[in-house]
Amino acid sequence: MDLIPVTDLKQWAYCERIVYCRRAMPAVGKPTFKMKEAVAAQDLMESLEVRRGLKEYGLEGARRRFNVWLRDESLGLSGKLDLLLEAPEEVAVVDFKLTSGEVGQNHRVQLAAYCLLAEGACGVPARRGFVYRIPDSRVFALDVTDEIRRVVSASVAAIREMAETQCCPEPTSVRGRCVDCEFINYFADVW
Ligand code: SF4
């Protein structure tokens, strides 16, 4: 079974149908900001704002590794971490968010999945992850709870099932998300 990219989990939490569409119509998808974010990450980490933010959470002195690719067969996941923070007793992940909106459930699931990958690779627990919101230089700490771990696991299973059955998921109930979606013209049931 192919590994699920962590970015698919993020999209799954936002609208399950997007994951289906991106697989069925790969040429239609929009380019992501991820490359731009990755380039910005190292500069940002050198900034006082980020260092100050992480110091508040006790991880300023952790070893930093940027743009780390990880894969884990047992989790069924693969992905690229913007920034991995390695301390002797704990590992954490910083994800850089280019847009100014709130940190939503989709970001939480994505960050938790990266933290689980980091935990597996480093052999120490990942108790927290961080979202660094670039437009206002804010750091948000998110706990890697048992509940969010279950959400990650359930999402991987659901995406695998979708891939096997080729069943198109229901549209998101938050129809405001459809307005700017590249797939809005492909389905009559979102009008
Ligand atoms: S148009 Fe709406 S329901 Fe369809 S994939 Fe996009 S966000 Fe999801």
Coordinates of C-alpha atoms and ligand atoms in Angstrom, one line a residue:
M1 CA 0.0 0.0 0.0
D2 CA 1.3 3.5 -0.9
L3 CA 2.1 5.9 1.9
I4 CA -0.4 8.7 2.3
P5 CA 1.2 12.2 2.0
V6 CA 0.5 14.3 5.2
T7 CA -0.7 17.0 2.9
D8 CA -3.6 14.7 2.0
L9 CA -4.6 14.5 5.6
K10 CA -4.7 18.3 5.8
Q11 CA -7.0 18.4 2.7
W12 CA -9.1 15.5 4.0
A13 CA -9.9 17.5 7.2
Y14 CA -10.8 20.5 5.1
C15 CA -12.9 18.7 2.4
E16 CA -12.6 15.0 1.8
R17 CA -13.7 15.4 -1.8
I18 CA -10.6 17.5 -2.6
V19 CA -8.4 14.5 -1.9
Y20 CA -10.5 12.4 -4.3
C21 CA -10.4 15.1 -7.0
R22 CA -6.6 15.7 -6.7
R23 CA -6.1 12.0 -7.3
A24 CA -8.6 11.7 -10.1
M25 CA -7.7 15.0 -11.8
P26 CA -4.0 15.7 -10.9
A27 CA -3.7 18.3 -13.7
V28 CA -6.4 20.5 -12.3
G29 CA -4.9 21.1 -8.9
K30 CA -3.5 24.5 -7.9
P31 CA 0.2 24.8 -7.0
T32 CA 0.8 24.9 -3.3
F33 CA 2.6 27.5 -1.3
K34 CA 4.7 24.8 0.3
M35 CA 7.9 25.5 -1.6
K36 CA 7.7 29.2 -0.9
E37 CA 7.1 28.5 2.7
A38 CA 10.1 26.1 2.9
V39 CA 12.4 28.8 1.4
A40 CA 11.1 31.3 3.9
A41 CA 11.4 28.9 6.9
Q42 CA 15.1 29.1 7.5
D43 CA 15.2 32.9 7.3
L44 CA 12.2 33.0 9.7
M45 CA 13.8 30.7 12.2
E46 CA 16.8 33.0 12.4
S47 CA 14.4 35.9 13.2
L48 CA 14.1 36.9 16.8
E49 CA 10.3 36.5 16.7
V50 CA 10.4 32.7 16.1
R51 CA 13.2 32.2 18.6
R52 CA 11.3 34.2 21.2
G53 CA 8.1 32.2 20.5
L54 CA 9.8 28.8 20.9
K55 CA 11.7 29.9 24.0
E56 CA 8.3 30.4 25.6
Y57 CA 7.7 26.7 25.1
G58 CA 11.1 25.6 26.3
L59 CA 12.5 24.4 23.0
E60 CA 14.7 27.3 21.9
G61 CA 17.9 25.3 22.4
A62 CA 16.7 22.2 20.5
R63 CA 18.7 21.1 17.5
R64 CA 17.0 22.4 14.3
R65 CA 16.7 20.6 11.0
F66 CA 14.9 22.2 8.1
N67 CA 12.9 20.5 5.3
V68 CA 13.2 17.0 6.6
W69 CA 11.6 14.2 4.6
L70 CA 10.2 11.3 6.6
R71 CA 8.3 8.2 5.9
D72 CA 6.8 5.6 8.2
E73 CA 5.3 2.3 7.0
S74 CA 3.6 1.6 10.4
L75 CA 1.8 5.0 10.3
G76 CA 1.2 4.7 6.6
L77 CA 2.5 8.3 6.1
S78 CA 5.1 10.3 4.4
G79 CA 5.8 14.0 4.4
K80 CA 8.3 16.9 4.6
L81 CA 8.6 18.7 7.9
D82 CA 9.3 22.4 7.6
L83 CA 11.4 22.4 10.8
L84 CA 12.2 19.5 13.1
L85 CA 13.3 20.4 16.7
E86 CA 15.2 17.7 18.5
A87 CA 15.8 17.9 22.2
P88 CA 17.2 15.0 24.3
E89 CA 13.8 14.1 25.8
E90 CA 11.4 15.5 23.3
V91 CA 10.9 16.2 19.6
A92 CA 8.6 18.8 18.0
V93 CA 7.7 20.1 14.6
V94 CA 7.2 23.6 13.4
D95 CA 5.0 24.1 10.4
F96 CA 5.1 27.5 8.6
K97 CA 1.7 28.9 7.6
L98 CA 1.8 31.5 4.9
T99 CA -1.7 32.7 5.2
S100 CA -3.3 34.9 7.9
G101 CA -6.4 32.8 8.7
E102 CA -7.1 31.0 11.9
V103 CA -5.3 27.7 12.7
G104 CA -8.0 25.2 11.8
Q105 CA -8.6 21.5 12.4
N106 CA -6.9 20.8 9.1
H107 CA -3.7 22.4 10.3
R108 CA -3.9 20.6 13.6
V109 CA -4.3 17.2 11.9
Q110 CA -1.4 18.0 9.5
L111 CA 0.9 19.1 12.4
A112 CA 0.0 16.1 14.5
A113 CA 0.8 13.8 11.6
Y114 CA 4.2 15.4 11.2
C115 CA 4.8 15.1 14.9
L116 CA 4.0 11.3 14.8
L117 CA 6.5 11.0 11.9
A118 CA 9.1 12.8 13.9
E119 CA 8.4 10.7 17.0
G120 CA 8.9 7.5 15.0
A121 CA 12.1 8.7 13.4
C122 CA 13.7 10.1 16.5
G123 CA 12.6 7.7 19.2
V124 CA 11.4 10.2 21.7
P125 CA 7.9 11.5 22.3
A126 CA 6.3 14.4 20.4
R127 CA 4.1 16.1 22.9
R128 CA 3.6 19.4 21.1
G129 CA 3.9 20.9 17.7
F130 CA 4.0 24.5 16.6
V131 CA 2.4 26.5 13.8
Y132 CA 4.3 29.6 12.9
R133 CA 1.9 32.1 11.2
I134 CA 4.1 34.1 8.9
P135 CA 2.0 37.2 8.3
D136 CA 1.8 38.2 11.9
S137 CA 4.8 36.2 13.3
R138 CA 2.7 34.3 15.8
V139 CA 3.6 30.9 17.2
F140 CA 0.7 28.6 18.1
A141 CA 1.5 25.5 20.3
L142 CA -0.7 22.5 19.7
D143 CA -0.8 19.5 22.0
V144 CA -0.4 16.1 20.4
T145 CA -3.3 14.5 22.3
D146 CA -4.6 11.0 22.1
E147 CA -7.6 12.3 20.4
I148 CA -5.7 14.0 17.5
R149 CA -3.6 10.8 17.2
R150 CA -6.8 8.9 16.6
V151 CA -7.9 11.4 14.1
V152 CA -4.7 11.0 12.1
S153 CA -5.0 7.2 12.2
A154 CA -8.7 7.3 11.2
S155 CA -7.9 9.7 8.3
V156 CA -5.2 7.4 6.9
A157 CA -7.7 4.5 7.0
A158 CA -10.4 6.5 5.4
I159 CA -8.2 7.8 2.6
R160 CA -7.0 4.2 1.9
E161 CA -10.6 3.0 1.8
M162 CA -11.5 5.8 -0.7
A163 CA -8.5 4.9 -2.9
E164 CA -9.6 1.2 -2.9
T165 CA -13.3 1.8 -3.5
Q166 CA -12.9 4.8 -5.7
C167 CA -16.0 6.3 -4.0
C168 CA -16.2 10.0 -4.3
P169 CA -16.8 11.5 -0.8
E170 CA -19.6 13.9 0.1
P171 CA -18.9 17.6 -0.4
T172 CA -17.9 19.7 2.5
S173 CA -20.8 21.0 4.6
V174 CA -19.0 24.4 4.7
R175 CA -20.0 25.5 1.3
G176 CA -18.0 28.8 1.6
R177 CA -14.9 26.7 1.0
C178 CA -16.2 25.9 -2.5
V179 CA -16.1 29.4 -3.7
D180 CA -12.4 29.5 -4.5
C181 CA -12.0 25.7 -5.1
E182 CA -10.6 24.6 -8.4
F183 CA -13.0 21.7 -8.5
I184 CA -16.3 23.6 -8.1
N185 CA -17.2 23.2 -11.8
Y186 CA -16.9 19.4 -11.8
F187 CA -19.8 18.6 -9.5
A188 CA -23.4 19.6 -9.8
D189 CA -24.2 18.9 -6.1
V190 CA -22.2 21.9 -4.7
W191 CA -24.2 24.5 -6.5
Ligands
SF4_1 S1 -16.0 22.4 -4.7 FE1 -16.4 22.3 -2.5 S2 -17.1 20.2 -2.1 FE2 -16.1 20.3 -4.2 S3 -14.0 19.6 -3.7 FE3 -14.1 21.9 -3.7 S4 -14.4 22.4 -1.5 FE4 -14.9 20.2 -1.8

